[in-house]
DNA sequence: TAAAAAATTTAGACTAGGCTAAATTTTTTT
DNA sequence: AAAAAAATTTAGCCTAGTCTAAATTTTTTA
């Protein structure tokens, strides 16, 4: 049978929280991410386990089954493809598309997704630098590093963000930092770990530790 | 407050059933169109009346209030714009898009609709020839006539369909009849009212009364 | 114009998802 | 190794939307 919006959201969130290692996700973590109460999460977990989408033993946390993983990845694929559409075709800013994609990701129809993918030219990454799973369900997370791990003097390329909040993305816009930007770390302040960086060889600017922690970059 | 998917569907269906004259719609008609039972319709009508979206007095049938009409027209606008997108941009056939648009029409976000409209070049009609309401909520139904009302010898242009069923649309595809086709009525059989017509000056074909009744055309 | 038929509403119940408060289990501290 | 704290589950309840069966109102028919 079909999965509901709510079930799909749970699966997607379990996928995100269990990380690349596929570790157990706690009831409380899910309650936080779904903005519901722990008791409600427990109910849903029973149902998802019933449907064979998660492995769940009371008090032990949950992981996705193979089947649950497949569903989660399909939702993620749709979410990211729609984000590309919204930015590339409709002209939305990267800070505006998350909530809309959160709805569009639940529109059923395999053929719709594949036609959309073709229309967009089979993009590999979404507007935030996140990888788009392919039609077969393969999702490979590139191993970028965080800007805080970059040495002084090093030049790296901006590849993505950890924080997807509109306020953070807008802050990057105002700082002139975007996907593909070349960032050279000039100096790091001992006191607050803020950094002085140069973007695309332009003028220097200061960025806080909070910002550095949320920038994914790649050595070139 | 926001209206639910279900509420939006009811409003849209009430709009369709009350026709250009805005007449009362019966509980049973709604039950049929929503594929629910009359008792369920009654419950929903109480709720919609409560929200000021319909005029409802027990046993009297319903009409849309001005506010309800506005909501219905917004949903119709979204439905038809998404259908244009699916056909023009993604390459779906006109027989394949209705169910998908039935879901997409409920995605909220005014700005999404307006950007989509711009992206599509402000289309005036959807793939079935139905008029698309403008951003202000103006919806003007062109007054086409049905092919059964066309005299022998007359040449008309195919402008739309009354039946939107995939099977009917596919039948038209196989017959080579599409929006914009020039149809000349050659002969009408007394017995079953089937007609012999010529499409775009090509070879003649027979169409049944059932087909003629569902073709909207315009004198040229 | 009264009886029969049809349409509609009311009553009572169910499922999905959610909540609060209380009970239970696990984990952390002493 | 208890006791205390934190996490999780259970119990009981709520709303939206749906259903069936019964009651009521309107419409049709005789
Ligand atoms: Mn979602
Ligand atoms: Mn994204
Ligand atoms: Mn719909
Ligand atoms: Mn249409």
PDB file of C-alpha atoms in Angstrom, chain B:
ATOM      1  CA  UNK B   1      -6.778  29.671   8.592  1.00  0.00           C
ATOM      2  CA  UNK B   2      -5.624  27.305   5.831  1.00  0.00           C
ATOM      3  CA  UNK B   3      -8.029  24.966   4.044  1.00  0.00           C
ATOM      4  CA  UNK B   4      -7.301  21.260   3.910  1.00  0.00           C
ATOM      5  CA  UNK B   5      -6.938  19.207   0.730  1.00  0.00           C
ATOM      6  CA  UNK B   6     -10.367  17.815   1.368  1.00  0.00           C
ATOM      7  CA  UNK B   7     -11.993  21.189   1.840  1.00  0.00           C
ATOM      8  CA  UNK B   8     -10.362  22.498  -1.336  1.00  0.00           C
ATOM      9  CA  UNK B   9     -11.639  19.511  -3.282  1.00  0.00           C
ATOM     10  CA  UNK B  10     -15.168  20.085  -2.035  1.00  0.00           C
ATOM     11  CA  UNK B  11     -15.072  23.751  -2.996  1.00  0.00           C
ATOM     12  CA  UNK B  12     -13.743  22.971  -6.440  1.00  0.00           C
ATOM     13  CA  UNK B  13     -16.424  20.351  -7.003  1.00  0.00           C
ATOM     14  CA  UNK B  14     -19.187  22.631  -5.756  1.00  0.00           C
ATOM     15  CA  UNK B  15     -17.944  25.237  -8.201  1.00  0.00           C
ATOM     16  CA  UNK B  16     -18.025  22.764 -11.069  1.00  0.00           C
ATOM     17  CA  UNK B  17     -21.441  21.367 -10.221  1.00  0.00           C
ATOM     18  CA  UNK B  18     -23.134  24.694  -9.668  1.00  0.00           C
ATOM     19  CA  UNK B  19     -22.232  25.684 -13.220  1.00  0.00           C
ATOM     20  CA  UNK B  20     -22.133  29.165 -14.800  1.00  0.00           C
ATOM     21  CA  UNK B  21     -25.437  30.051 -13.121  1.00  0.00           C
ATOM     22  CA  UNK B  22     -24.117  29.352  -9.625  1.00  0.00           C
ATOM     23  CA  UNK B  23     -27.135  27.217  -8.748  1.00  0.00           C
ATOM     24  CA  UNK B  24     -27.621  25.036  -5.697  1.00  0.00           C
ATOM     25  CA  UNK B  25     -25.702  21.778  -5.495  1.00  0.00           C
ATOM     26  CA  UNK B  26     -27.288  18.781  -3.800  1.00  0.00           C
ATOM     27  CA  UNK B  27     -25.780  16.581  -1.141  1.00  0.00           C
ATOM     28  CA  UNK B  28     -26.147  13.521  -3.308  1.00  0.00           C
ATOM     29  CA  UNK B  29     -24.427  15.133  -6.269  1.00  0.00           C
ATOM     30  CA  UNK B  30     -21.508  15.957  -4.017  1.00  0.00           C
ATOM     31  CA  UNK B  31     -21.437  12.460  -2.588  1.00  0.00           C
ATOM     32  CA  UNK B  32     -21.190  11.116  -6.115  1.00  0.00           C
ATOM     33  CA  UNK B  33     -18.437  13.524  -7.198  1.00  0.00           C
ATOM     34  CA  UNK B  34     -16.369  13.128  -4.059  1.00  0.00           C
ATOM     35  CA  UNK B  35     -16.856   9.359  -3.986  1.00  0.00           C
ATOM     36  CA  UNK B  36     -18.076   9.505  -0.411  1.00  0.00           C
ATOM     37  CA  UNK B  37     -21.440   8.921   1.238  1.00  0.00           C
ATOM     38  CA  UNK B  38     -24.119  11.546   1.657  1.00  0.00           C
ATOM     39  CA  UNK B  39     -23.721  11.463   5.432  1.00  0.00           C
ATOM     40  CA  UNK B  40     -20.060  12.393   5.092  1.00  0.00           C
ATOM     41  CA  UNK B  41     -20.949  15.226   2.760  1.00  0.00           C
ATOM     42  CA  UNK B  42     -23.397  16.628   5.272  1.00  0.00           C
ATOM     43  CA  UNK B  43     -20.668  16.745   7.908  1.00  0.00           C
ATOM     44  CA  UNK B  44     -18.304  18.550   5.589  1.00  0.00           C
ATOM     45  CA  UNK B  45     -20.990  21.004   4.506  1.00  0.00           C
ATOM     46  CA  UNK B  46     -21.563  21.975   8.126  1.00  0.00           C
ATOM     47  CA  UNK B  47     -17.884  22.638   8.471  1.00  0.00           C
ATOM     48  CA  UNK B  48     -17.557  24.640   5.258  1.00  0.00           C
ATOM     49  CA  UNK B  49     -20.595  26.711   6.222  1.00  0.00           C
ATOM     50  CA  UNK B  50     -19.011  27.274   9.648  1.00  0.00           C
ATOM     51  CA  UNK B  51     -15.940  28.667   7.891  1.00  0.00           C
ATOM     52  CA  UNK B  52     -18.061  30.946   5.727  1.00  0.00           C
ATOM     53  CA  UNK B  53     -17.099  29.237   2.483  1.00  0.00           C
ATOM     54  CA  UNK B  54     -20.561  28.064   1.464  1.00  0.00           C
ATOM     55  CA  UNK B  55     -24.199  29.034   1.951  1.00  0.00           C
ATOM     56  CA  UNK B  56     -25.911  26.059   3.467  1.00  0.00           C
ATOM     57  CA  UNK B  57     -29.338  25.518   4.943  1.00  0.00           C
ATOM     58  CA  UNK B  58     -30.313  21.999   5.840  1.00  0.00           C
ATOM     59  CA  UNK B  59     -32.068  20.113   3.038  1.00  0.00           C
ATOM     60  CA  UNK B  60     -31.656  23.124   0.706  1.00  0.00           C
ATOM     61  CA  UNK B  61     -28.437  22.385  -1.142  1.00  0.00           C
ATOM     62  CA  UNK B  62     -25.381  24.635  -1.194  1.00  0.00           C
ATOM     63  CA  UNK B  63     -23.806  27.484  -3.121  1.00  0.00           C
ATOM     64  CA  UNK B  64     -20.374  29.019  -2.730  1.00  0.00           C
ATOM     65  CA  UNK B  65     -20.001  32.276  -0.842  1.00  0.00           C
ATOM     66  CA  UNK B  66     -17.837  34.949  -2.437  1.00  0.00           C
ATOM     67  CA  UNK B  67     -14.988  33.744  -0.249  1.00  0.00           C
ATOM     68  CA  UNK B  68     -15.576  30.104  -1.167  1.00  0.00           C
ATOM     69  CA  UNK B  69     -15.656  31.037  -4.841  1.00  0.00           C
ATOM     70  CA  UNK B  70     -12.289  32.737  -4.479  1.00  0.00           C
ATOM     71  CA  UNK B  71     -10.730  29.672  -2.915  1.00  0.00           C
ATOM     72  CA  UNK B  72     -12.246  27.381  -5.563  1.00  0.00           C
ATOM     73  CA  UNK B  73     -10.924  29.531  -8.375  1.00  0.00           C
ATOM     74  CA  UNK B  74      -7.439  29.580  -6.908  1.00  0.00           C
ATOM     75  CA  UNK B  75      -7.426  25.809  -6.808  1.00  0.00           C
ATOM     76  CA  UNK B  76      -8.665  25.658 -10.404  1.00  0.00           C
ATOM     77  CA  UNK B  77      -5.947  28.091 -11.447  1.00  0.00           C
ATOM     78  CA  UNK B  78      -3.297  25.934  -9.864  1.00  0.00           C
ATOM     79  CA  UNK B  79      -4.741  22.735 -11.310  1.00  0.00           C
ATOM     80  CA  UNK B  80      -4.744  24.074 -14.846  1.00  0.00           C
ATOM     81  CA  UNK B  81      -1.341  25.738 -14.652  1.00  0.00           C
ATOM     82  CA  UNK B  82       0.230  22.521 -13.388  1.00  0.00           C
ATOM     83  CA  UNK B  83      -1.454  20.647 -16.227  1.00  0.00           C
ATOM     84  CA  UNK B  84       0.135  23.030 -18.716  1.00  0.00           C
ATOM     85  CA  UNK B  85       3.482  22.440 -17.051  1.00  0.00           C
ATOM     86  CA  UNK B  86       3.114  18.674 -17.201  1.00  0.00           C
ATOM     87  CA  UNK B  87       2.180  18.680 -20.882  1.00  0.00           C
ATOM     88  CA  UNK B  88       4.292  21.541 -22.230  1.00  0.00           C
ATOM     89  CA  UNK B  89       7.431  21.120 -20.170  1.00  0.00           C
ATOM     90  CA  UNK B  90       7.527  17.507 -19.061  1.00  0.00           C
ATOM     91  CA  UNK B  91       5.997  15.958 -22.161  1.00  0.00           C
ATOM     92  CA  UNK B  92       3.031  14.171 -20.624  1.00  0.00           C
ATOM     93  CA  UNK B  93       0.022  13.412 -22.791  1.00  0.00           C
ATOM     94  CA  UNK B  94      -3.191  15.348 -22.135  1.00  0.00           C
ATOM     95  CA  UNK B  95      -4.751  12.088 -20.985  1.00  0.00           C
ATOM     96  CA  UNK B  96      -2.162  11.540 -18.259  1.00  0.00           C
ATOM     97  CA  UNK B  97      -2.089  14.762 -16.301  1.00  0.00           C
ATOM     98  CA  UNK B  98      -5.364  15.032 -14.469  1.00  0.00           C
ATOM     99  CA  UNK B  99      -4.598  12.855 -11.454  1.00  0.00           C
ATOM    100  CA  UNK B 100      -1.189  14.390 -10.901  1.00  0.00           C
ATOM    101  CA  UNK B 101      -2.607  17.913 -11.117  1.00  0.00           C
ATOM    102  CA  UNK B 102      -5.270  16.831  -8.651  1.00  0.00           C
ATOM    103  CA  UNK B 103      -2.451  16.576  -6.105  1.00  0.00           C
ATOM    104  CA  UNK B 104      -0.307  19.496  -7.227  1.00  0.00           C
ATOM    105  CA  UNK B 105      -3.273  21.873  -7.048  1.00  0.00           C
ATOM    106  CA  UNK B 106      -3.138  21.696  -3.259  1.00  0.00           C
ATOM    107  CA  UNK B 107       0.458  22.814  -2.844  1.00  0.00           C
ATOM    108  CA  UNK B 108       0.226  26.132  -1.018  1.00  0.00           C
ATOM    109  CA  UNK B 109       2.311  29.240  -1.869  1.00  0.00           C
ATOM    110  CA  UNK B 110       0.993  32.160  -3.854  1.00  0.00           C
ATOM    111  CA  UNK B 111       4.449  32.997  -5.095  1.00  0.00           C
ATOM    112  CA  UNK B 112       4.908  29.488  -6.451  1.00  0.00           C
ATOM    113  CA  UNK B 113       1.784  29.811  -8.572  1.00  0.00           C
ATOM    114  CA  UNK B 114       2.780  33.191  -9.908  1.00  0.00           C
ATOM    115  CA  UNK B 115       6.302  32.091 -10.753  1.00  0.00           C
ATOM    116  CA  UNK B 116       4.937  28.990 -12.437  1.00  0.00           C
ATOM    117  CA  UNK B 117       2.518  31.135 -14.431  1.00  0.00           C
ATOM    118  CA  UNK B 118       5.374  33.371 -15.565  1.00  0.00           C
ATOM    119  CA  UNK B 119       7.561  30.395 -16.414  1.00  0.00           C
ATOM    120  CA  UNK B 120       4.781  29.005 -18.597  1.00  0.00           C
ATOM    121  CA  UNK B 121       4.260  32.351 -20.360  1.00  0.00           C
ATOM    122  CA  UNK B 122       0.884  33.169 -18.789  1.00  0.00           C
ATOM    123  CA  UNK B 123      -1.131  30.554 -20.654  1.00  0.00           C
ATOM    124  CA  UNK B 124      -4.846  31.293 -21.092  1.00  0.00           C
ATOM    125  CA  UNK B 125      -6.011  27.690 -21.540  1.00  0.00           C
ATOM    126  CA  UNK B 126      -5.032  24.326 -20.161  1.00  0.00           C
ATOM    127  CA  UNK B 127      -4.276  21.233 -22.283  1.00  0.00           C
ATOM    128  CA  UNK B 128      -7.983  20.374 -22.404  1.00  0.00           C
ATOM    129  CA  UNK B 129      -9.021  23.809 -23.596  1.00  0.00           C
ATOM    130  CA  UNK B 130     -10.289  24.923 -20.198  1.00  0.00           C
ATOM    131  CA  UNK B 131      -9.681  28.589 -19.362  1.00  0.00           C
ATOM    132  CA  UNK B 132      -7.099  29.415 -16.684  1.00  0.00           C
ATOM    133  CA  UNK B 133      -8.273  32.002 -14.127  1.00  0.00           C
ATOM    134  CA  UNK B 134      -5.960  35.008 -13.925  1.00  0.00           C
ATOM    135  CA  UNK B 135      -4.010  35.979 -10.809  1.00  0.00           C
ATOM    136  CA  UNK B 136      -6.842  38.231  -9.655  1.00  0.00           C
ATOM    137  CA  UNK B 137      -9.334  35.405  -9.766  1.00  0.00           C
ATOM    138  CA  UNK B 138     -11.154  36.311 -12.970  1.00  0.00           C
ATOM    139  CA  UNK B 139     -12.419  33.260 -14.769  1.00  0.00           C
ATOM    140  CA  UNK B 140     -14.314  33.731 -17.999  1.00  0.00           C
ATOM    141  CA  UNK B 141     -15.817  30.671 -19.598  1.00  0.00           C
ATOM    142  CA  UNK B 142     -15.758  31.086 -23.383  1.00  0.00           C
ATOM    143  CA  UNK B 143     -19.124  30.106 -24.843  1.00  0.00           C
ATOM    144  CA  UNK B 144     -18.254  27.288 -27.128  1.00  0.00           C
ATOM    145  CA  UNK B 145     -20.897  25.004 -28.515  1.00  0.00           C
ATOM    146  CA  UNK B 146     -21.080  21.263 -28.586  1.00  0.00           C
ATOM    147  CA  UNK B 147     -20.434  19.474 -31.871  1.00  0.00           C
ATOM    148  CA  UNK B 148     -23.959  18.039 -31.853  1.00  0.00           C
ATOM    149  CA  UNK B 149     -25.245  21.578 -32.418  1.00  0.00           C
ATOM    150  CA  UNK B 150     -23.264  22.044 -35.616  1.00  0.00           C
ATOM    151  CA  UNK B 151     -25.077  21.948 -38.973  1.00  0.00           C
ATOM    152  CA  UNK B 152     -24.080  19.678 -41.814  1.00  0.00           C
ATOM    153  CA  UNK B 153     -21.461  21.373 -43.963  1.00  0.00           C
ATOM    154  CA  UNK B 154     -20.311  23.725 -41.254  1.00  0.00           C
ATOM    155  CA  UNK B 155     -16.599  23.991 -40.454  1.00  0.00           C
ATOM    156  CA  UNK B 156     -15.702  24.517 -36.824  1.00  0.00           C
ATOM    157  CA  UNK B 157     -12.595  24.556 -34.675  1.00  0.00           C
ATOM    158  CA  UNK B 158     -12.123  22.075 -31.841  1.00  0.00           C
ATOM    159  CA  UNK B 159     -11.687  24.096 -28.638  1.00  0.00           C
ATOM    160  CA  UNK B 160     -12.133  21.725 -25.725  1.00  0.00           C
ATOM    161  CA  UNK B 161     -13.717  18.667 -24.203  1.00  0.00           C
ATOM    162  CA  UNK B 162     -16.545  18.125 -21.756  1.00  0.00           C
ATOM    163  CA  UNK B 163     -15.427  14.647 -20.742  1.00  0.00           C
ATOM    164  CA  UNK B 164     -11.890  14.642 -19.342  1.00  0.00           C
ATOM    165  CA  UNK B 165     -11.599  10.877 -18.946  1.00  0.00           C
ATOM    166  CA  UNK B 166      -8.273   9.458 -20.187  1.00  0.00           C
ATOM    167  CA  UNK B 167     -10.146   6.903 -22.291  1.00  0.00           C
ATOM    168  CA  UNK B 168     -12.012   9.655 -24.146  1.00  0.00           C
ATOM    169  CA  UNK B 169      -8.874  11.711 -24.689  1.00  0.00           C
ATOM    170  CA  UNK B 170      -7.034   8.658 -25.969  1.00  0.00           C
ATOM    171  CA  UNK B 171      -9.911   7.981 -28.304  1.00  0.00           C
ATOM    172  CA  UNK B 172      -9.544  11.491 -29.709  1.00  0.00           C
ATOM    173  CA  UNK B 173      -5.811  10.942 -30.117  1.00  0.00           C
ATOM    174  CA  UNK B 174      -6.469   7.808 -32.140  1.00  0.00           C
ATOM    175  CA  UNK B 175      -8.981   9.745 -34.232  1.00  0.00           C
ATOM    176  CA  UNK B 176      -6.530  12.542 -34.892  1.00  0.00           C
ATOM    177  CA  UNK B 177      -8.731  15.125 -33.209  1.00  0.00           C
ATOM    178  CA  UNK B 178      -6.888  17.656 -31.089  1.00  0.00           C
ATOM    179  CA  UNK B 179      -7.252  21.209 -29.832  1.00  0.00           C
ATOM    180  CA  UNK B 180      -7.328  23.516 -32.822  1.00  0.00           C
ATOM    181  CA  UNK B 181      -8.361  20.852 -35.337  1.00  0.00           C
ATOM    182  CA  UNK B 182     -10.803  22.014 -38.005  1.00  0.00           C
ATOM    183  CA  UNK B 183     -13.826  19.768 -38.076  1.00  0.00           C
ATOM    184  CA  UNK B 184     -16.271  19.742 -40.955  1.00  0.00           C
ATOM    185  CA  UNK B 185     -19.487  17.835 -40.485  1.00  0.00           C
ATOM    186  CA  UNK B 186     -20.204  15.905 -43.669  1.00  0.00           C
ATOM    187  CA  UNK B 187     -23.211  13.819 -42.751  1.00  0.00           C
ATOM    188  CA  UNK B 188     -25.342  12.863 -39.772  1.00  0.00           C
ATOM    189  CA  UNK B 189     -26.992   9.461 -39.518  1.00  0.00           C
ATOM    190  CA  UNK B 190     -30.629   9.749 -38.552  1.00  0.00           C
ATOM    191  CA  UNK B 191     -30.678   6.412 -36.802  1.00  0.00           C
ATOM    192  CA  UNK B 192     -27.972   6.821 -34.139  1.00  0.00           C
ATOM    193  CA  UNK B 193     -26.931  10.434 -34.695  1.00  0.00           C
ATOM    194  CA  UNK B 194     -23.413   9.314 -35.466  1.00  0.00           C
ATOM    195  CA  UNK B 195     -21.602  11.702 -37.778  1.00  0.00           C
ATOM    196  CA  UNK B 196     -19.168  11.610 -40.602  1.00  0.00           C
ATOM    197  CA  UNK B 197     -16.624  14.366 -40.191  1.00  0.00           C
ATOM    198  CA  UNK B 198     -13.492  15.559 -41.886  1.00  0.00           C
ATOM    199  CA  UNK B 199     -10.560  16.538 -39.666  1.00  0.00           C
ATOM    200  CA  UNK B 200      -8.184  19.234 -40.914  1.00  0.00           C
ATOM    201  CA  UNK B 201      -9.233  18.555 -44.490  1.00  0.00           C
ATOM    202  CA  UNK B 202      -7.950  14.975 -44.261  1.00  0.00           C
ATOM    203  CA  UNK B 203      -9.911  11.801 -44.711  1.00  0.00           C
ATOM    204  CA  UNK B 204     -13.397  11.359 -43.308  1.00  0.00           C
ATOM    205  CA  UNK B 205     -14.137   9.447 -40.143  1.00  0.00           C
ATOM    206  CA  UNK B 206     -17.192   8.411 -38.209  1.00  0.00           C
ATOM    207  CA  UNK B 207     -17.739   9.606 -34.694  1.00  0.00           C
ATOM    208  CA  UNK B 208     -20.470   8.472 -32.381  1.00  0.00           C
ATOM    209  CA  UNK B 209     -23.031  10.728 -30.718  1.00  0.00           C
ATOM    210  CA  UNK B 210     -21.201  10.070 -27.441  1.00  0.00           C
ATOM    211  CA  UNK B 211     -18.092  11.671 -28.903  1.00  0.00           C
ATOM    212  CA  UNK B 212     -19.948  14.584 -30.539  1.00  0.00           C
ATOM    213  CA  UNK B 213     -21.628  15.404 -27.249  1.00  0.00           C
ATOM    214  CA  UNK B 214     -18.269  15.844 -25.563  1.00  0.00           C
ATOM    215  CA  UNK B 215     -16.507  18.008 -28.121  1.00  0.00           C
ATOM    216  CA  UNK B 216     -16.540  21.777 -27.636  1.00  0.00           C
ATOM    217  CA  UNK B 217     -16.167  23.729 -30.844  1.00  0.00           C
ATOM    218  CA  UNK B 218     -16.291  27.251 -32.175  1.00  0.00           C
ATOM    219  CA  UNK B 219     -17.571  28.666 -35.426  1.00  0.00           C
ATOM    220  CA  UNK B 220     -14.770  30.334 -37.401  1.00  0.00           C
TER     221      UNK B 220
END
